[in-house]
């Protein structure tokens, strides 16, 4: 992080720190309008933050000092900004809807391949939806099971739930990720082999959990249907970058949907990894989602920093993480369809910016990626909001809502949105001791019923939850996270911590199953392995 520019942020914060959000509003009747932005179907009201013109100016200075505009261009034009893996980062190419667009990696335009895979996905999704693609015994596909984990699972799960109103209800989607056999077993209980399509989603096609689940699913299917290879051909497709491993597994490359090493797992929803979603909502709606992404991409690439929604969100996050010591932030969607959105973002943010080494390989001298968490409103209000209102931690929160609902029953939606607006109001303005007394609270209860307020929130509003607004929302957070990575000067697109887990588990597995293990771990791990083996009679 540029220390000179950061010093200016610290100075501006020091000068404004004692002014509360309440005072800031009282001093400026135009505050809400001043701190509201619109882009790609979304409105961001960030007025309920601990900011004034000087703080914002200093924050934009920080972005400029990091050459953010140049870094954005590098990403969009295929520079190898994921240096530790020597890869370009081009999820934006996946949703570039300009038919004339060209994006080059190593001198090759990637767009023809992107369009070809999308077309192949569309044709296949249509065939499954219409019944043209049938199972081994001639039955229509009724169950679609995505087998994948991490980036090959969380995006499709989140979006399939989010876009349920657009789904073909006669096809049911399942997602199996955990290597815990329970996940697969409970799914198999609900489906019929002759009506099931398994989608094996794995960028590398070597991930332990996914390959274990895929092999067990294949064994189950062959046992149920017979026919071995020919049954597998009708009931298994693969989403991967690794054709050789797909073929080894027994899936014909004709049934493989490709993507490329420049698509990071957690950024892969708009790639072939979105096939299960596309089967659910149809290629047209998938295309609309891509359009939503693309709109936000264009906004991010072209809007000046001061009007740039992902940049503003990123800078506010940096303000709280680095100047106020906030360790986490909450994402609180007031929409049941977005129930998995916080979990999806958790990976996107924490895997991208959970780094403690700068691009020069030196330890960072400041806080980086925050802990992201959240649940849909209003449920969270009856649980953890207490701590946000009156606890000792500062937890900035993003409230996400839609003016219209897909399920117009009575006054549910008005009540839902009333809660959203009321929460941000209460968090910002609190309740003073005087107000408590005026409400007749007994004096001994006043300290407990007083709310300090001054809790920062952003409110993100769209007219309704559609494929387009969902795509734009995902892109908004992707670019927010990118911007923070640039300012923190860290590599946001590798994930060596995930890779470590993949190796460690293999080593331990050997010791769990070996006839005579030679335990060479620490004493704790050795004892745990020995205990496990003893219970299973393998001692
Ligand atoms: C995502 C991560 C990680 C990855 C999974 C699955 O950015 O790299 O979550 O998506 O480990 O990997 P495969 O798709 O290769 O199975």
Coordinates of C-alpha atoms and ligand atoms in Angstrom, one line a residue:
X1 CA 0.0 0.0 0.0
X2 CA 1.4 3.4 -0.9
X3 CA 2.4 4.8 2.4
X4 CA 2.4 8.5 1.4
X5 CA -1.2 8.2 0.1
X6 CA -2.1 6.2 3.1
X7 CA -0.8 8.8 5.5
X8 CA -3.2 11.3 3.9
X9 CA -6.1 8.9 4.6
X10 CA -5.0 8.6 8.2
X11 CA -4.8 12.4 8.5
X12 CA -8.2 12.9 7.0
X13 CA -9.6 10.2 9.3
X14 CA -8.0 11.7 12.4
X15 CA -9.6 15.1 11.5
X16 CA -13.1 13.6 11.1
X17 CA -13.1 10.7 13.6
X18 CA -14.9 12.6 16.3
X19 CA -17.8 13.6 14.0
X20 CA -20.5 11.0 14.0
X21 CA -22.6 9.8 11.1
X22 CA -25.5 11.5 12.8
X23 CA -23.6 14.9 12.9
X24 CA -22.6 14.5 9.3
X25 CA -26.2 14.1 8.2
X26 CA -27.3 17.0 10.4
X27 CA -24.7 19.2 8.8
X28 CA -25.6 18.4 5.2
X29 CA -29.1 18.0 4.0
X30 CA -27.9 16.8 0.6
X31 CA -25.7 14.1 2.1
X32 CA -27.7 11.1 0.8
X33 CA -27.7 12.4 -2.8
X34 CA -24.0 13.3 -2.6
X35 CA -23.0 9.7 -1.6
X36 CA -25.3 7.7 -3.9
X37 CA -24.2 6.1 -7.1
X38 CA -25.9 4.1 -9.8
X39 CA -24.5 1.4 -12.2
X40 CA -25.8 -1.6 -14.1
X41 CA -29.2 -1.6 -12.5
X42 CA -27.9 -1.1 -9.0
X43 CA -28.0 1.9 -6.7
X44 CA -25.5 2.2 -3.9
X45 CA -26.2 4.6 -1.1
X46 CA -23.0 4.9 0.9
X47 CA -24.0 8.0 2.8
X48 CA -24.3 6.1 6.2
X49 CA -20.5 5.8 6.4
X50 CA -17.9 7.6 8.5
X51 CA -16.8 9.7 5.6
X52 CA -16.6 13.3 4.5
X53 CA -15.3 14.9 1.4
X54 CA -11.7 14.9 2.7
X55 CA -11.7 11.3 3.7
X56 CA -13.1 10.3 0.3
X57 CA -10.5 12.5 -1.5
X58 CA -7.7 10.8 0.4
X59 CA -9.1 7.4 -0.4
X60 CA -9.3 8.1 -4.1
X61 CA -5.8 9.4 -3.8
X62 CA -4.8 5.9 -2.5
X63 CA -6.4 4.3 -5.5
X64 CA -4.6 6.6 -7.9
X65 CA -1.3 6.0 -6.1
X66 CA -1.8 2.3 -6.8
X67 CA -2.3 3.0 -10.5
X68 CA -5.6 1.4 -10.3
X69 CA -6.8 2.4 -13.8
X70 CA -3.7 0.8 -15.3
X71 CA -4.1 -2.3 -13.3
X72 CA -7.8 -2.6 -14.4
X73 CA -6.7 -2.3 -18.1
X74 CA -4.1 -5.0 -17.5
X75 CA -6.7 -7.4 -16.2
X76 CA -9.2 -6.7 -19.0
X77 CA -6.6 -7.0 -21.7
X78 CA -5.1 -10.4 -20.7
X79 CA -1.8 -9.4 -19.0
X80 CA -0.5 -12.2 -16.8
X81 CA -1.4 -10.4 -13.5
X82 CA -1.6 -13.7 -11.7
X83 CA 2.2 -13.9 -11.6
X84 CA 2.7 -16.7 -9.1
X85 CA 0.8 -19.0 -11.4
X86 CA 2.0 -17.1 -14.6
X87 CA -1.6 -16.7 -15.8
X88 CA -3.9 -14.1 -17.2
X89 CA -7.1 -13.3 -15.3
X90 CA -9.8 -13.0 -17.8
X91 CA -13.2 -13.9 -16.2
X92 CA -14.3 -10.6 -17.8
X93 CA -13.8 -12.2 -21.3
X94 CA -16.4 -14.9 -20.4
X95 CA -19.1 -12.3 -20.3
X96 CA -17.9 -9.9 -23.0
X97 CA -21.1 -9.7 -25.0
X98 CA -19.6 -7.6 -27.8
X99 CA -19.7 -9.8 -30.8
X100 CA -16.7 -8.0 -32.3
X101 CA -14.6 -8.1 -29.1
X102 CA -11.1 -9.6 -29.2
X103 CA -9.1 -10.4 -26.1
X104 CA -5.6 -11.8 -26.5
X105 CA -3.6 -14.2 -24.4
X106 CA -0.1 -15.1 -25.6
X107 CA -1.1 -13.6 -29.0
X108 CA -4.2 -15.7 -29.3
X109 CA -7.7 -14.2 -29.3
X110 CA -9.7 -16.2 -26.7
X111 CA -13.1 -14.9 -27.7
X112 CA -13.9 -17.5 -30.5
X113 CA -13.4 -20.3 -28.0
X114 CA -15.4 -18.5 -25.3
X115 CA -18.3 -18.1 -27.8
X116 CA -18.0 -21.7 -29.1
X117 CA -18.2 -23.2 -25.5
X118 CA -21.2 -21.0 -24.7
X119 CA -22.9 -22.2 -27.9
X120 CA -22.1 -25.8 -27.0
X121 CA -23.5 -25.3 -23.5
X122 CA -26.6 -23.6 -24.9
X123 CA -27.3 -26.5 -27.3
X124 CA -26.8 -29.1 -24.6
X125 CA -28.9 -27.2 -22.0
X126 CA -31.7 -26.9 -24.5
X127 CA -31.5 -30.6 -25.4
X128 CA -31.8 -31.5 -21.7
X129 CA -34.6 -29.1 -21.0
X130 CA -36.6 -30.1 -24.1
X131 CA -36.1 -33.8 -23.5
X132 CA -34.1 -34.2 -26.8
X133 CA -31.2 -35.5 -24.6
X134 CA -32.4 -38.6 -22.8
X135 CA -30.9 -41.1 -20.4
X136 CA -29.7 -44.6 -21.2
X137 CA -33.2 -46.1 -20.9
X138 CA -34.8 -43.3 -23.0
X139 CA -36.2 -41.3 -20.1
X140 CA -36.1 -37.5 -19.8
X141 CA -33.6 -35.9 -17.4
X142 CA -35.3 -34.8 -14.3
X143 CA -32.4 -34.5 -11.9
X144 CA -29.2 -32.6 -12.5
X145 CA -26.4 -33.2 -10.0
X146 CA -23.4 -31.0 -10.1
X147 CA -20.4 -32.6 -8.5
X148 CA -17.7 -30.1 -7.7
X149 CA -16.3 -28.2 -4.8
X150 CA -15.1 -24.6 -4.0
X151 CA -15.2 -22.5 -7.1
X152 CA -16.7 -25.4 -9.0
X153 CA -19.7 -25.5 -6.6
X154 CA -20.4 -22.3 -4.7
X155 CA -21.2 -20.1 -7.7
X156 CA -23.6 -22.5 -9.3
X157 CA -25.3 -23.3 -6.0
X158 CA -25.7 -19.6 -5.1
X159 CA -27.0 -18.6 -8.6
X160 CA -29.3 -21.6 -9.0
X161 CA -31.0 -20.7 -5.7
X162 CA -31.0 -17.0 -6.5
X163 CA -32.6 -17.5 -9.9
X164 CA -35.1 -20.1 -8.9
X165 CA -38.0 -18.0 -10.2
X166 CA -36.5 -18.4 -13.7
X167 CA -35.9 -22.2 -13.3
X168 CA -37.6 -25.0 -15.1
X169 CA -39.3 -26.5 -12.2
X170 CA -39.6 -30.0 -13.6
X171 CA -35.8 -30.3 -13.4
X172 CA -34.4 -30.5 -10.0
X173 CA -30.8 -29.3 -9.3
X174 CA -28.6 -30.9 -6.7
X175 CA -25.0 -30.0 -5.7
X176 CA -22.7 -32.5 -4.2
X177 CA -19.4 -31.1 -2.9
X178 CA -18.3 -32.6 0.4
X179 CA -16.2 -35.8 0.3
X180 CA -18.2 -36.8 3.4
X181 CA -20.2 -39.7 1.9
X182 CA -23.3 -38.4 3.5
X183 CA -23.5 -35.6 0.9
X184 CA -23.6 -38.0 -2.0
X185 CA -25.7 -40.7 -0.2
X186 CA -28.4 -38.3 0.8
X187 CA -28.6 -37.0 -2.8
X188 CA -28.7 -40.4 -4.3
X189 CA -31.7 -41.2 -2.1
X190 CA -33.6 -38.4 -3.8
X191 CA -32.9 -39.2 -7.4
X192 CA -33.4 -42.0 -10.0
X193 CA -30.4 -43.1 -12.0
X194 CA -32.2 -43.3 -15.3
X195 CA -33.4 -39.7 -15.0
X196 CA -30.2 -38.2 -13.7
X197 CA -27.5 -36.1 -15.4
X198 CA -24.2 -35.9 -13.4
X199 CA -22.1 -32.9 -14.2
X200 CA -18.6 -33.3 -13.0
X201 CA -17.2 -29.8 -12.5
X202 CA -13.5 -29.6 -11.9
X203 CA -11.0 -27.2 -13.4
X204 CA -8.2 -29.6 -12.7
X205 CA -10.2 -32.9 -12.7
X206 CA -7.8 -34.1 -10.0
X207 CA -9.5 -32.6 -6.9
X208 CA -9.8 -35.4 -4.3
X209 CA -13.3 -34.6 -3.1
X210 CA -14.8 -34.2 -6.6
X211 CA -13.1 -37.2 -8.1
X212 CA -14.1 -39.4 -5.2
X213 CA -17.7 -38.3 -5.5
X214 CA -17.7 -38.6 -9.2
X215 CA -16.3 -42.2 -9.1
X216 CA -18.8 -43.2 -6.5
X217 CA -21.6 -41.7 -8.5
X218 CA -20.4 -43.5 -11.6
X219 CA -20.3 -46.8 -9.7
X220 CA -23.9 -46.2 -8.4
X221 CA -25.2 -45.4 -11.9
X222 CA -23.6 -48.4 -13.5
X223 CA -24.9 -50.6 -10.8
X224 CA -28.4 -49.2 -11.2
X225 CA -28.5 -49.1 -15.0
X226 CA -25.9 -51.6 -16.2
X227 CA -24.5 -50.7 -19.6
X228 CA -21.2 -49.5 -18.2
X229 CA -19.6 -47.1 -20.7
X230 CA -22.7 -46.4 -22.7
X231 CA -24.7 -45.5 -19.6
X232 CA -22.0 -43.2 -18.4
X233 CA -21.9 -41.5 -21.8
X234 CA -25.6 -40.6 -21.5
X235 CA -25.5 -39.6 -17.8
X236 CA -22.1 -37.9 -17.3
X237 CA -20.7 -34.7 -18.7
X238 CA -17.5 -32.8 -17.5
X239 CA -16.7 -29.2 -17.1
X240 CA -12.9 -28.9 -17.0
X241 CA -9.7 -27.5 -18.4
X242 CA -8.1 -30.9 -18.3
X243 CA -9.2 -33.0 -21.3
X244 CA -6.7 -35.8 -20.6
X245 CA -8.0 -36.5 -17.1
X246 CA -11.6 -36.2 -18.3
X247 CA -10.9 -38.9 -20.9
X248 CA -9.2 -41.1 -18.3
X249 CA -12.3 -40.9 -16.1
X250 CA -14.3 -42.3 -19.0
X251 CA -16.1 -39.2 -20.3
X252 CA -16.0 -38.6 -24.1
X253 CA -14.5 -35.2 -24.9
X254 CA -17.7 -34.5 -26.9
X255 CA -19.4 -34.4 -23.5
X256 CA -16.8 -32.0 -22.1
X257 CA -17.3 -28.3 -21.8
X258 CA -14.0 -26.5 -21.7
X259 CA -12.7 -23.5 -19.9
X260 CA -9.2 -22.2 -19.5
X261 CA -6.4 -21.6 -17.0
X262 CA -7.1 -17.9 -17.0
X263 CA -10.5 -18.5 -15.3
X264 CA -10.0 -18.7 -11.5
X265 CA -12.2 -21.2 -9.8
X266 CA -14.0 -18.6 -7.6
X267 CA -14.6 -16.5 -10.7
X268 CA -15.8 -19.3 -12.9
X269 CA -19.6 -19.1 -12.6
X270 CA -19.9 -17.4 -16.1
X271 CA -17.8 -20.1 -17.7
X272 CA -18.7 -23.7 -18.4
X273 CA -18.9 -24.2 -14.6
X274 CA -22.3 -22.5 -14.9
X275 CA -23.8 -25.4 -17.0
X276 CA -26.0 -26.7 -14.2
X277 CA -27.4 -23.1 -13.8
X278 CA -27.9 -22.8 -17.5
X279 CA -29.9 -26.1 -17.6
X280 CA -32.0 -24.7 -14.8
X281 CA -32.8 -21.2 -16.1
X282 CA -32.2 -21.8 -19.8
X283 CA -29.5 -20.3 -22.2
X284 CA -31.5 -17.1 -22.7
X285 CA -31.5 -16.2 -19.0
X286 CA -27.9 -17.3 -18.6
X287 CA -27.1 -14.8 -21.4
X288 CA -29.0 -12.1 -19.5
X289 CA -26.9 -12.8 -16.5
X290 CA -23.7 -12.5 -18.6
X291 CA -25.1 -9.2 -19.9
X292 CA -25.5 -8.0 -16.3
X293 CA -21.9 -8.9 -15.5
X294 CA -20.8 -7.2 -18.7
X295 CA -22.6 -3.9 -17.8
X296 CA -20.8 -3.8 -14.4
X297 CA -17.5 -4.7 -16.1
X298 CA -17.9 -1.8 -18.5
X299 CA -18.8 0.5 -15.7
X300 CA -15.7 -0.6 -13.7
X301 CA -13.4 -0.2 -16.7
X302 CA -14.7 3.2 -17.8
X303 CA -16.2 5.2 -14.9
X304 CA -14.0 7.6 -13.2
X305 CA -12.8 6.5 -9.8
X306 CA -15.1 8.9 -7.9
X307 CA -18.2 7.5 -9.6
X308 CA -17.0 3.9 -9.8
X309 CA -19.2 1.6 -7.7
X310 CA -16.7 -1.3 -7.1
X311 CA -14.0 1.3 -6.4
X312 CA -16.1 3.1 -3.8
X313 CA -17.0 -0.1 -2.1
X314 CA -13.4 -1.2 -2.1
X315 CA -12.2 2.0 -0.6
X316 CA -14.8 2.0 2.2
X317 CA -13.7 -1.5 3.0
X318 CA -10.1 -0.4 3.2
X319 CA -11.1 2.6 5.4
X320 CA -12.6 0.3 8.0
X321 CA -10.1 -2.5 7.8
X322 CA -7.0 -0.3 7.9
X323 CA -8.0 2.9 9.6
X324 CA -10.6 1.6 12.0
X325 CA -9.3 -1.9 12.6
X326 CA -12.5 -3.6 11.6
X327 CA -11.7 -7.3 11.2
X328 CA -14.8 -8.4 9.3
X329 CA -17.7 -7.1 7.3
X330 CA -21.2 -8.5 6.9
X331 CA -23.2 -8.9 3.8
X332 CA -26.9 -9.0 4.5
X333 CA -29.2 -9.7 1.6
X334 CA -32.8 -9.0 2.3
X335 CA -33.9 -11.7 -0.1
X336 CA -34.3 -15.4 0.6
X337 CA -33.2 -16.3 -2.9
X338 CA -29.8 -14.9 -2.0
X339 CA -29.4 -17.2 1.0
X340 CA -26.1 -18.5 -0.3
X341 CA -24.7 -15.2 -1.5
X342 CA -22.7 -14.5 1.6
X343 CA -21.1 -18.0 1.5
X344 CA -20.3 -17.5 -2.2
X345 CA -18.7 -14.1 -1.4
X346 CA -16.8 -15.5 1.5
X347 CA -14.8 -17.6 -0.9
X348 CA -14.4 -14.9 -3.5
X349 CA -13.1 -12.4 -0.9
X350 CA -11.2 -14.5 1.6
X351 CA -9.5 -16.8 -0.9
X352 CA -8.5 -13.8 -3.1
X353 CA -7.3 -11.4 -0.5
X354 CA -6.4 -13.7 2.4
X355 CA -2.7 -13.0 1.8
X356 CA 0.1 -11.6 4.0
X357 CA 2.9 -11.2 1.5
X358 CA 3.1 -8.3 -1.0
X359 CA 3.8 -8.7 -4.7
X360 CA 7.5 -8.3 -3.8
X361 CA 7.4 -11.3 -1.6
X362 CA 7.7 -9.3 1.6
X363 CA 5.4 -9.5 4.6
X364 CA 2.6 -6.9 4.5
X365 CA 2.8 -4.2 7.2
X366 CA -1.0 -3.7 7.3
X367 CA -4.2 -5.6 7.4
X368 CA -5.4 -7.2 4.2
X369 CA -8.5 -9.3 3.3
X370 CA -11.3 -9.1 5.9
X371 CA -13.4 -11.8 7.2
X372 CA -16.7 -11.8 5.3
X373 CA -19.9 -13.3 6.7
X374 CA -23.6 -12.9 6.6
X375 CA -27.1 -14.3 6.5
X376 CA -30.3 -13.2 4.8
X377 CA -32.4 -10.6 6.5
X378 CA -34.6 -10.5 8.4
X379 CA -33.3 -13.8 10.0
X380 CA -30.0 -12.3 11.1
X381 CA -31.9 -9.6 13.0
X382 CA -33.0 -12.2 15.4
X383 CA -29.5 -13.5 15.9
X384 CA -26.2 -11.7 15.4
X385 CA -27.4 -8.2 14.8
X386 CA -27.3 -7.6 18.5
X387 CA -23.5 -7.6 18.4
X388 CA -23.5 -5.3 15.4
X389 CA -25.7 -2.8 17.2
X390 CA -24.3 -2.9 20.7
X391 CA -21.2 -5.1 20.7
X392 CA -17.6 -4.0 21.0
X393 CA -16.6 -4.9 17.4
X394 CA -17.0 -2.5 14.5
X395 CA -18.7 -4.5 11.7
X396 CA -19.4 -2.5 8.6
X397 CA -22.3 -4.1 6.7
X398 CA -23.7 -4.2 3.2
X399 CA -27.5 -4.4 3.0
X400 CA -28.8 -5.7 -0.3
X401 CA -32.4 -5.4 -1.3
X402 CA -34.9 -5.3 -4.1
X403 CA -37.9 -3.0 -4.6
X404 CA -40.0 -5.7 -6.1
X405 CA -40.5 -9.3 -5.1
X406 CA -41.1 -12.5 -7.1
X407 CA -43.7 -13.7 -4.6
X408 CA -46.2 -11.0 -4.0
X409 CA -48.1 -12.3 -0.9
X410 CA -49.9 -9.8 1.3
X411 CA -47.6 -7.2 2.8
X412 CA -44.6 -9.5 3.3
X413 CA -42.3 -7.5 1.0
X414 CA -43.1 -4.1 2.5
X415 CA -42.3 -5.6 5.9
X416 CA -39.1 -7.1 4.6
X417 CA -37.9 -3.8 3.1
X418 CA -39.1 -1.8 6.1
X419 CA -36.8 -3.9 8.2
X420 CA -33.8 -3.3 5.9
X421 CA -34.2 0.4 5.9
X422 CA -34.9 0.6 9.6
X423 CA -31.8 -1.4 10.4
X424 CA -29.5 0.9 8.5
X425 CA -31.2 3.9 10.1
X426 CA -30.8 2.5 13.6
X427 CA -27.2 1.4 13.0
X428 CA -26.3 4.9 11.8
X429 CA -28.2 7.0 14.2
X430 CA -28.6 4.9 17.3
X431 CA -30.7 5.9 20.3
X432 CA -29.5 8.4 22.9
X433 CA -30.1 8.2 26.6
X434 CA -32.4 11.2 26.3
X435 CA -34.5 9.3 23.8
X436 CA -34.7 6.3 26.1
X437 CA -35.8 8.5 29.0
X438 CA -38.3 10.3 26.8
X439 CA -39.7 6.8 25.9
X440 CA -40.2 6.3 29.6
X441 CA -37.4 3.8 30.2
X442 CA -36.5 3.5 33.9
X443 CA -33.2 5.1 34.7
X444 CA -31.4 1.9 35.6
X445 CA -32.2 0.5 32.2
X446 CA -31.0 3.5 30.2
X447 CA -27.4 2.3 29.7
X448 CA -28.6 -1.0 28.3
X449 CA -31.2 0.5 26.0
X450 CA -28.9 3.2 24.6
X451 CA -27.5 2.6 21.1
X452 CA -24.4 4.5 20.3
X453 CA -25.1 4.3 16.5
X454 CA -22.4 5.5 14.2
X455 CA -22.3 1.9 12.7
X456 CA -21.4 2.2 9.0
X457 CA -23.6 0.5 6.3
X458 CA -23.9 0.5 2.6
X459 CA -27.3 0.0 1.0
X460 CA -27.5 -1.7 -2.4
X461 CA -30.8 -1.6 -4.1
X462 CA -32.1 -2.9 -7.4
X463 CA -35.6 -3.0 -8.8
X464 CA -35.8 -6.7 -8.8
X465 CA -33.6 -9.9 -8.6
X466 CA -33.1 -10.9 -12.2
X467 CA -30.4 -12.8 -14.0
X468 CA -29.1 -9.4 -15.1
X469 CA -29.0 -7.8 -11.7
X470 CA -27.5 -10.9 -10.2
X471 CA -24.7 -10.9 -12.8
X472 CA -24.0 -7.2 -12.1
X473 CA -24.0 -7.8 -8.3
X474 CA -21.4 -10.6 -8.6
X475 CA -19.2 -8.5 -10.9
X476 CA -19.5 -5.6 -8.4
X477 CA -18.0 -7.6 -5.6
X478 CA -15.4 -9.3 -7.9
X479 CA -14.1 -5.8 -8.9
X480 CA -14.3 -4.5 -5.4
X481 CA -12.0 -7.4 -4.3
X482 CA -9.7 -6.8 -7.3
X483 CA -9.4 -3.1 -6.4
X484 CA -8.5 -3.9 -2.8
X485 CA -5.9 -6.4 -3.9
X486 CA -4.3 -3.7 -6.1
X487 CA -4.2 -1.2 -3.3
X488 CA -2.9 -3.7 -0.8
X489 CA -0.3 -4.8 -3.4
X490 CA -1.1 -8.5 -3.0
X491 CA -1.8 -11.2 -5.5
X492 CA -5.5 -11.8 -5.5
X493 CA -5.7 -14.6 -8.0
X494 CA -3.7 -17.4 -6.5
X495 CA -4.6 -19.7 -3.6
X496 CA -1.7 -21.6 -2.3
X497 CA -3.5 -22.2 1.0
X498 CA -6.1 -24.3 -0.9
X499 CA -3.4 -26.2 -2.7
X500 CA -1.7 -27.0 0.6
X501 CA -4.9 -28.6 2.0
X502 CA -5.0 -30.8 -1.1
X503 CA -1.5 -32.1 -0.5
X504 CA -1.7 -32.5 3.3
X505 CA -4.9 -34.6 3.2
X506 CA -3.2 -37.1 0.8
X507 CA -0.3 -37.6 3.2
X508 CA -2.5 -38.2 6.2
X509 CA -4.8 -40.5 4.1
X510 CA -1.9 -42.8 3.5
X511 CA -1.3 -43.2 7.2
X512 CA -5.0 -43.8 7.9
X513 CA -5.2 -46.8 5.6
X514 CA -1.6 -48.2 5.6
X515 CA -1.2 -51.7 6.9
X516 CA 1.7 -50.5 9.1
X517 CA 1.9 -46.8 9.1
X518 CA 5.2 -45.1 10.0
X519 CA 3.7 -42.0 11.7
X520 CA 6.1 -39.1 11.3
X521 CA 3.8 -36.2 12.2
X522 CA 3.8 -34.1 15.4
X523 CA 2.7 -35.9 18.5
X524 CA -0.9 -34.5 18.4
X525 CA -1.5 -35.6 14.8
X526 CA 0.1 -39.0 15.4
X527 CA -2.1 -39.6 18.4
X528 CA -5.3 -38.6 16.5
X529 CA -4.4 -40.9 13.6
X530 CA -3.6 -43.7 16.1
X531 CA -6.9 -43.1 17.9
X532 CA -8.9 -43.2 14.7
X533 CA -7.1 -46.4 13.6
X534 CA -7.8 -48.1 16.9
X535 CA -11.5 -47.3 16.8
X536 CA -11.7 -48.9 13.3
X537 CA -9.6 -51.9 14.4
X538 CA -6.6 -51.0 12.3
X539 CA -4.2 -50.5 15.1
Ligands
LIG1 C1 -11.0 -21.4 -6.4 C2 -10.1 -22.4 -5.7 C3 -10.8 -23.6 -5.3 C4 -11.2 -24.6 -6.4 C5 -11.5 -25.9 -5.8 C6 -12.0 -26.9 -6.9 O1 -10.7 -20.3 -6.8 O2 -9.1 -22.6 -6.5 O3 -11.9 -23.4 -4.5 O4 -12.2 -24.1 -7.1 O5 -10.5 -26.4 -5.1 O6 -10.9 -27.1 -7.8 P1 -11.2 -27.9 -9.1 O7 -12.2 -27.1 -9.9 O8 -9.9 -28.0 -9.8 O9 -11.8 -29.2 -8.8

